[in-house]
PDB file of C-alpha atoms in Angstrom:
ATOM      1  CA  UNK A   1      65.799 138.575 103.206  1.00 70.00           C
ATOM      2  CA  UNK A   2      65.015 138.179 106.908  1.00 87.00           C
ATOM      3  CA  UNK A   3      63.667 134.960 108.304  1.00 91.00           C
ATOM      4  CA  UNK A   4      61.973 133.613 111.427  1.00 93.00           C
ATOM      5  CA  UNK A   5      64.626 131.545 113.195  1.00 94.00           C
ATOM      6  CA  UNK A   6      62.688 129.238 115.513  1.00 94.00           C
ATOM      7  CA  UNK A   7      59.225 128.349 116.830  1.00 94.00           C
ATOM      8  CA  UNK A   8      56.013 127.555 114.985  1.00 93.00           C
ATOM      9  CA  UNK A   9      56.942 129.665 111.989  1.00 93.00           C
ATOM     10  CA  UNK A  10      60.652 128.808 112.000  1.00 92.00           C
ATOM     11  CA  UNK A  11      62.249 129.186 108.515  1.00 92.00           C
ATOM     12  CA  UNK A  12      59.517 131.563 107.236  1.00 93.00           C
ATOM     13  CA  UNK A  13      61.003 134.233 104.998  1.00 94.00           C
ATOM     14  CA  UNK A  14      59.888 137.781 105.731  1.00 93.00           C
ATOM     15  CA  UNK A  15      59.712 140.764 103.415  1.00 93.00           C
ATOM     16  CA  UNK A  16      62.360 143.331 103.858  1.00 91.00           C
ATOM     17  CA  UNK A  17      61.828 147.116 103.953  1.00 89.00           C
ATOM     18  CA  UNK A  18      63.196 148.593 100.652  1.00 85.00           C
ATOM     19  CA  UNK A  19      65.955 151.116 100.876  1.00 72.00           C
ATOM     20  CA  UNK A  20      68.663 151.693 103.373  1.00 62.00           C
ATOM     21  CA  UNK A  21      66.747 153.595 106.096  1.00 60.00           C
ATOM     22  CA  UNK A  22      65.961 150.407 108.034  1.00 67.00           C
ATOM     23  CA  UNK A  23      68.698 148.217 109.461  1.00 67.00           C
ATOM     24  CA  UNK A  24      67.651 144.591 109.917  1.00 74.00           C
ATOM     25  CA  UNK A  25      68.824 142.665 112.967  1.00 79.00           C
ATOM     26  CA  UNK A  26      71.304 139.946 111.952  1.00 81.00           C
ATOM     27  CA  UNK A  27      70.471 136.317 112.508  1.00 83.00           C
ATOM     28  CA  UNK A  28      73.419 136.086 114.928  1.00 88.00           C
ATOM     29  CA  UNK A  29      72.133 138.885 117.088  1.00 90.00           C
ATOM     30  CA  UNK A  30      68.601 137.658 116.926  1.00 92.00           C
ATOM     31  CA  UNK A  31      69.662 134.148 117.967  1.00 93.00           C
ATOM     32  CA  UNK A  32      71.496 135.538 120.948  1.00 93.00           C
ATOM     33  CA  UNK A  33      68.650 137.839 121.963  1.00 95.00           C
ATOM     34  CA  UNK A  34      65.979 135.210 121.758  1.00 96.00           C
ATOM     35  CA  UNK A  35      68.247 132.585 123.330  1.00 94.00           C
ATOM     36  CA  UNK A  36      68.345 134.798 126.444  1.00 95.00           C
ATOM     37  CA  UNK A  37      64.698 135.629 126.277  1.00 96.00           C
ATOM     38  CA  UNK A  38      63.701 131.971 125.943  1.00 95.00           C
ATOM     39  CA  UNK A  39      65.987 130.989 128.816  1.00 94.00           C
ATOM     40  CA  UNK A  40      64.165 133.552 130.954  1.00 95.00           C
ATOM     41  CA  UNK A  41      60.735 132.396 129.795  1.00 94.00           C
ATOM     42  CA  UNK A  42      59.933 135.747 128.234  1.00 96.00           C
ATOM     43  CA  UNK A  43      58.069 134.774 125.041  1.00 96.00           C
ATOM     44  CA  UNK A  44      55.543 132.091 125.926  1.00 95.00           C
ATOM     45  CA  UNK A  45      52.043 133.670 126.400  1.00 97.00           C
ATOM     46  CA  UNK A  46      53.725 137.142 126.616  1.00 97.00           C
ATOM     47  CA  UNK A  47      52.365 140.533 125.707  1.00 97.00           C
ATOM     48  CA  UNK A  48      55.104 141.927 123.391  1.00 97.00           C
ATOM     49  CA  UNK A  49      55.631 145.423 122.169  1.00 97.00           C
ATOM     50  CA  UNK A  50      58.004 145.924 119.235  1.00 97.00           C
ATOM     51  CA  UNK A  51      59.021 149.589 119.003  1.00 97.00           C
ATOM     52  CA  UNK A  52      60.802 150.930 115.891  1.00 96.00           C
ATOM     53  CA  UNK A  53      59.620 147.688 114.336  1.00 95.00           C
ATOM     54  CA  UNK A  54      61.039 148.065 110.830  1.00 93.00           C
ATOM     55  CA  UNK A  55      59.929 144.887 109.050  1.00 94.00           C
ATOM     56  CA  UNK A  56      58.470 143.474 112.298  1.00 95.00           C
ATOM     57  CA  UNK A  57      61.002 140.682 112.394  1.00 95.00           C
ATOM     58  CA  UNK A  58      61.693 140.907 116.131  1.00 96.00           C
ATOM     59  CA  UNK A  59      58.078 140.990 117.264  1.00 97.00           C
ATOM     60  CA  UNK A  60      57.206 138.298 114.797  1.00 97.00           C
ATOM     61  CA  UNK A  61      59.988 136.093 116.103  1.00 97.00           C
ATOM     62  CA  UNK A  62      58.429 136.422 119.580  1.00 97.00           C
ATOM     63  CA  UNK A  63      55.013 135.449 118.060  1.00 97.00           C
ATOM     64  CA  UNK A  64      56.602 132.356 116.487  1.00 97.00           C
ATOM     65  CA  UNK A  65      57.966 131.463 119.923  1.00 96.00           C
ATOM     66  CA  UNK A  66      54.562 131.584 121.612  1.00 96.00           C
ATOM     67  CA  UNK A  67      53.724 135.269 122.421  1.00 97.00           C
ATOM     68  CA  UNK A  68      49.988 135.769 122.963  1.00 97.00           C
ATOM     69  CA  UNK A  69      49.904 139.467 121.820  1.00 96.00           C
ATOM     70  CA  UNK A  70      52.401 141.271 119.574  1.00 97.00           C
ATOM     71  CA  UNK A  71      52.072 144.915 118.747  1.00 97.00           C
ATOM     72  CA  UNK A  72      54.377 146.269 116.041  1.00 97.00           C
ATOM     73  CA  UNK A  73      54.904 150.046 116.206  1.00 97.00           C
ATOM     74  CA  UNK A  74      56.570 151.718 113.125  1.00 96.00           C
ATOM     75  CA  UNK A  75      56.607 155.357 112.086  1.00 95.00           C
ATOM     76  CA  UNK A  76      57.708 155.056 108.459  1.00 93.00           C
ATOM     77  CA  UNK A  77      54.753 154.348 106.130  1.00 94.00           C
ATOM     78  CA  UNK A  78      56.752 151.914 103.887  1.00 94.00           C
ATOM     79  CA  UNK A  79      58.033 149.968 106.829  1.00 94.00           C
ATOM     80  CA  UNK A  80      54.620 149.884 108.513  1.00 95.00           C
ATOM     81  CA  UNK A  81      53.216 148.401 105.248  1.00 96.00           C
ATOM     82  CA  UNK A  82      55.883 145.684 105.320  1.00 95.00           C
ATOM     83  CA  UNK A  83      55.064 144.998 109.004  1.00 95.00           C
ATOM     84  CA  UNK A  84      51.383 144.432 108.077  1.00 96.00           C
ATOM     85  CA  UNK A  85      52.402 142.142 105.143  1.00 96.00           C
ATOM     86  CA  UNK A  86      54.827 140.096 107.291  1.00 96.00           C
ATOM     87  CA  UNK A  87      52.255 139.793 110.073  1.00 96.00           C
ATOM     88  CA  UNK A  88      49.784 138.461 107.524  1.00 96.00           C
ATOM     89  CA  UNK A  89      52.462 135.896 106.352  1.00 94.00           C
ATOM     90  CA  UNK A  90      52.937 134.741 109.951  1.00 94.00           C
ATOM     91  CA  UNK A  91      49.294 134.619 110.924  1.00 93.00           C
ATOM     92  CA  UNK A  92      48.710 131.193 109.323  1.00 89.00           C
ATOM     93  CA  UNK A  93      51.505 129.603 111.403  1.00 92.00           C
ATOM     94  CA  UNK A  94      50.443 131.454 114.686  1.00 93.00           C
ATOM     95  CA  UNK A  95      46.656 131.876 114.524  1.00 93.00           C
ATOM     96  CA  UNK A  96      46.458 132.085 118.350  1.00 93.00           C
ATOM     97  CA  UNK A  97      48.726 135.183 118.459  1.00 95.00           C
ATOM     98  CA  UNK A  98      46.963 138.536 118.299  1.00 96.00           C
ATOM     99  CA  UNK A  99      49.112 140.594 115.825  1.00 96.00           C
ATOM    100  CA  UNK A 100      48.622 144.311 115.475  1.00 96.00           C
ATOM    101  CA  UNK A 101      50.580 146.811 113.387  1.00 96.00           C
ATOM    102  CA  UNK A 102      50.476 150.472 114.339  1.00 96.00           C
ATOM    103  CA  UNK A 103      51.626 153.142 111.941  1.00 96.00           C
ATOM    104  CA  UNK A 104      52.897 155.719 114.507  1.00 95.00           C
ATOM    105  CA  UNK A 105      55.874 157.184 116.199  1.00 94.00           C
ATOM    106  CA  UNK A 106      56.822 155.640 119.565  1.00 95.00           C
ATOM    107  CA  UNK A 107      55.980 158.702 121.655  1.00 94.00           C
ATOM    108  CA  UNK A 108      52.634 159.169 119.870  1.00 93.00           C
ATOM    109  CA  UNK A 109      51.711 155.522 120.342  1.00 94.00           C
ATOM    110  CA  UNK A 110      52.661 155.326 123.992  1.00 92.00           C
ATOM    111  CA  UNK A 111      50.994 158.659 124.730  1.00 88.00           C
ATOM    112  CA  UNK A 112      47.643 157.502 123.382  1.00 87.00           C
ATOM    113  CA  UNK A 113      47.690 153.729 123.594  1.00 76.00           C
ATOM    114  CA  UNK A 114      45.388 151.966 126.027  1.00 74.00           C
ATOM    115  CA  UNK A 115      47.248 151.154 129.248  1.00 75.00           C
ATOM    116  CA  UNK A 116      48.838 147.740 129.022  1.00 79.00           C
ATOM    117  CA  UNK A 117      51.445 146.040 131.136  1.00 90.00           C
ATOM    118  CA  UNK A 118      53.908 144.595 128.672  1.00 96.00           C
ATOM    119  CA  UNK A 119      55.893 141.451 129.453  1.00 97.00           C
ATOM    120  CA  UNK A 120      58.509 142.163 126.804  1.00 98.00           C
ATOM    121  CA  UNK A 121      59.447 145.336 124.905  1.00 98.00           C
ATOM    122  CA  UNK A 122      61.803 145.086 121.995  1.00 98.00           C
ATOM    123  CA  UNK A 123      63.398 148.440 121.054  1.00 96.00           C
ATOM    124  CA  UNK A 124      65.682 148.666 118.036  1.00 93.00           C
ATOM    125  CA  UNK A 125      65.742 152.449 117.365  1.00 92.00           C
ATOM    126  CA  UNK A 126      67.554 153.957 114.365  1.00 88.00           C
ATOM    127  CA  UNK A 127      71.268 154.397 115.120  1.00 81.00           C
ATOM    128  CA  UNK A 128      71.131 158.154 114.510  1.00 87.00           C
ATOM    129  CA  UNK A 129      68.553 158.596 117.345  1.00 90.00           C
ATOM    130  CA  UNK A 130      70.292 160.482 120.153  1.00 94.00           C
ATOM    131  CA  UNK A 131      70.641 158.834 123.513  1.00 94.00           C
ATOM    132  CA  UNK A 132      68.720 161.640 125.244  1.00 95.00           C
ATOM    133  CA  UNK A 133      65.732 160.997 122.963  1.00 95.00           C
ATOM    134  CA  UNK A 134      65.986 157.244 123.598  1.00 95.00           C
ATOM    135  CA  UNK A 135      65.983 157.921 127.320  1.00 96.00           C
ATOM    136  CA  UNK A 136      62.934 160.118 126.979  1.00 95.00           C
ATOM    137  CA  UNK A 137      61.034 157.515 124.951  1.00 95.00           C
ATOM    138  CA  UNK A 138      61.991 154.704 127.359  1.00 96.00           C
ATOM    139  CA  UNK A 139      60.721 156.828 130.266  1.00 95.00           C
ATOM    140  CA  UNK A 140      57.250 156.433 128.727  1.00 94.00           C
ATOM    141  CA  UNK A 141      57.423 152.715 129.559  1.00 95.00           C
ATOM    142  CA  UNK A 142      58.056 153.232 133.310  1.00 94.00           C
ATOM    143  CA  UNK A 143      55.196 151.631 135.130  1.00 92.00           C
ATOM    144  CA  UNK A 144      54.048 149.796 132.012  1.00 93.00           C
ATOM    145  CA  UNK A 145      56.008 146.553 132.486  1.00 94.00           C
ATOM    146  CA  UNK A 146      54.209 143.514 133.940  1.00 92.00           C
ATOM    147  CA  UNK A 147      55.778 141.443 136.742  1.00 93.00           C
ATOM    148  CA  UNK A 148      59.218 140.320 135.604  1.00 94.00           C
ATOM    149  CA  UNK A 149      58.877 142.376 132.439  1.00 96.00           C
ATOM    150  CA  UNK A 150      62.004 143.049 130.273  1.00 97.00           C
ATOM    151  CA  UNK A 151      62.946 145.772 127.777  1.00 98.00           C
ATOM    152  CA  UNK A 152      65.637 144.710 125.229  1.00 98.00           C
ATOM    153  CA  UNK A 153      67.332 147.632 123.560  1.00 97.00           C
ATOM    154  CA  UNK A 154      69.588 147.079 120.471  1.00 95.00           C
ATOM    155  CA  UNK A 155      72.094 149.747 119.512  1.00 94.00           C
ATOM    156  CA  UNK A 156      75.490 150.111 117.771  1.00 92.00           C
ATOM    157  CA  UNK A 157      78.253 148.883 120.005  1.00 92.00           C
ATOM    158  CA  UNK A 158      80.130 152.154 119.497  1.00 92.00           C
ATOM    159  CA  UNK A 159      77.160 154.075 120.980  1.00 90.00           C
ATOM    160  CA  UNK A 160      77.728 155.204 124.585  1.00 93.00           C
ATOM    161  CA  UNK A 161      75.303 153.606 127.047  1.00 94.00           C
ATOM    162  CA  UNK A 162      72.317 155.906 127.619  1.00 94.00           C
ATOM    163  CA  UNK A 163      71.319 157.284 130.989  1.00 95.00           C
ATOM    164  CA  UNK A 164      68.453 155.034 131.797  1.00 96.00           C
ATOM    165  CA  UNK A 165      65.242 156.765 132.913  1.00 96.00           C
ATOM    166  CA  UNK A 166      64.372 156.689 136.589  1.00 95.00           C
ATOM    167  CA  UNK A 167      62.233 153.607 137.249  1.00 95.00           C
ATOM    168  CA  UNK A 168      64.274 151.399 134.896  1.00 97.00           C
ATOM    169  CA  UNK A 169      67.642 149.698 135.386  1.00 96.00           C
ATOM    170  CA  UNK A 170      69.963 147.709 133.149  1.00 97.00           C
ATOM    171  CA  UNK A 171      70.592 144.195 134.512  1.00 96.00           C
ATOM    172  CA  UNK A 172      72.562 142.658 131.643  1.00 96.00           C
ATOM    173  CA  UNK A 173      74.562 143.560 128.515  1.00 96.00           C
ATOM    174  CA  UNK A 174      75.473 141.495 125.527  1.00 94.00           C
ATOM    175  CA  UNK A 175      77.885 142.628 122.823  1.00 94.00           C
ATOM    176  CA  UNK A 176      77.920 140.989 119.314  1.00 91.00           C
ATOM    177  CA  UNK A 177      80.492 142.571 117.058  1.00 90.00           C
ATOM    178  CA  UNK A 178      79.055 145.957 116.023  1.00 92.00           C
ATOM    179  CA  UNK A 179      75.811 145.437 118.088  1.00 93.00           C
ATOM    180  CA  UNK A 180      75.097 145.785 121.750  1.00 95.00           C
ATOM    181  CA  UNK A 181      71.988 144.541 123.470  1.00 96.00           C
ATOM    182  CA  UNK A 182      70.961 146.101 126.816  1.00 97.00           C
ATOM    183  CA  UNK A 183      68.357 144.374 128.935  1.00 97.00           C
ATOM    184  CA  UNK A 184      66.311 146.584 131.351  1.00 97.00           C
ATOM    185  CA  UNK A 185      63.766 145.854 134.032  1.00 96.00           C
ATOM    186  CA  UNK A 186      61.731 147.871 136.463  1.00 93.00           C
ATOM    187  CA  UNK A 187      63.865 149.314 139.235  1.00 86.00           C
ATOM    188  CA  UNK A 188      62.127 147.940 142.265  1.00 71.00           C
ATOM    189  CA  UNK A 189      63.848 150.398 144.609  1.00 56.00           C
ATOM    190  CA  UNK A 190      62.336 153.266 142.659  1.00 47.00           C
ATOM    191  CA  UNK A 191      58.962 151.551 142.335  1.00 45.00           C
ATOM    192  CA  UNK A 192      58.852 151.077 146.073  1.00 42.00           C
ATOM    193  CA  UNK A 193      59.261 154.844 146.803  1.00 41.00           C
TER     194      UNK A 193
END
């Protein structure tokens, strides 16, 4: 069972996606991820996009910590249903956060979604997703980060670091046992060209 770690809904238990196709982020990794994001002021009043949302735990953690808008994007029907259920559980604790669940693949959603500038993008793709495909999907976010916006990518530590798309650059890495977190931002040199 996954839980919200901190914020207005701290301690709230979330439903898990049945089966083994979805890999939940451990509390230890979540604490590290959100410790950094909170230190950078990334959650308060933020527009958050949670890609490959699974149960929605990462996006809902951001909501608990003060995000204004959280959009959960999940392709698998069963997981998208769990996202909706978990968002409904959290809504009572975070009524001021606009929570939306989208049953769609990442490319499909970003290709048709209204243009938004996201403050924080959380991407926890399935480990079997090839790095080339991850790079392609992340390229769809170029130009869609707000000022100071951050993309946090969670992968298996044994996975080779992807080639980041032009327009994004990695500025920090954090390894936690079997998990690596890469933090990306807009590459201002590329943006200035």
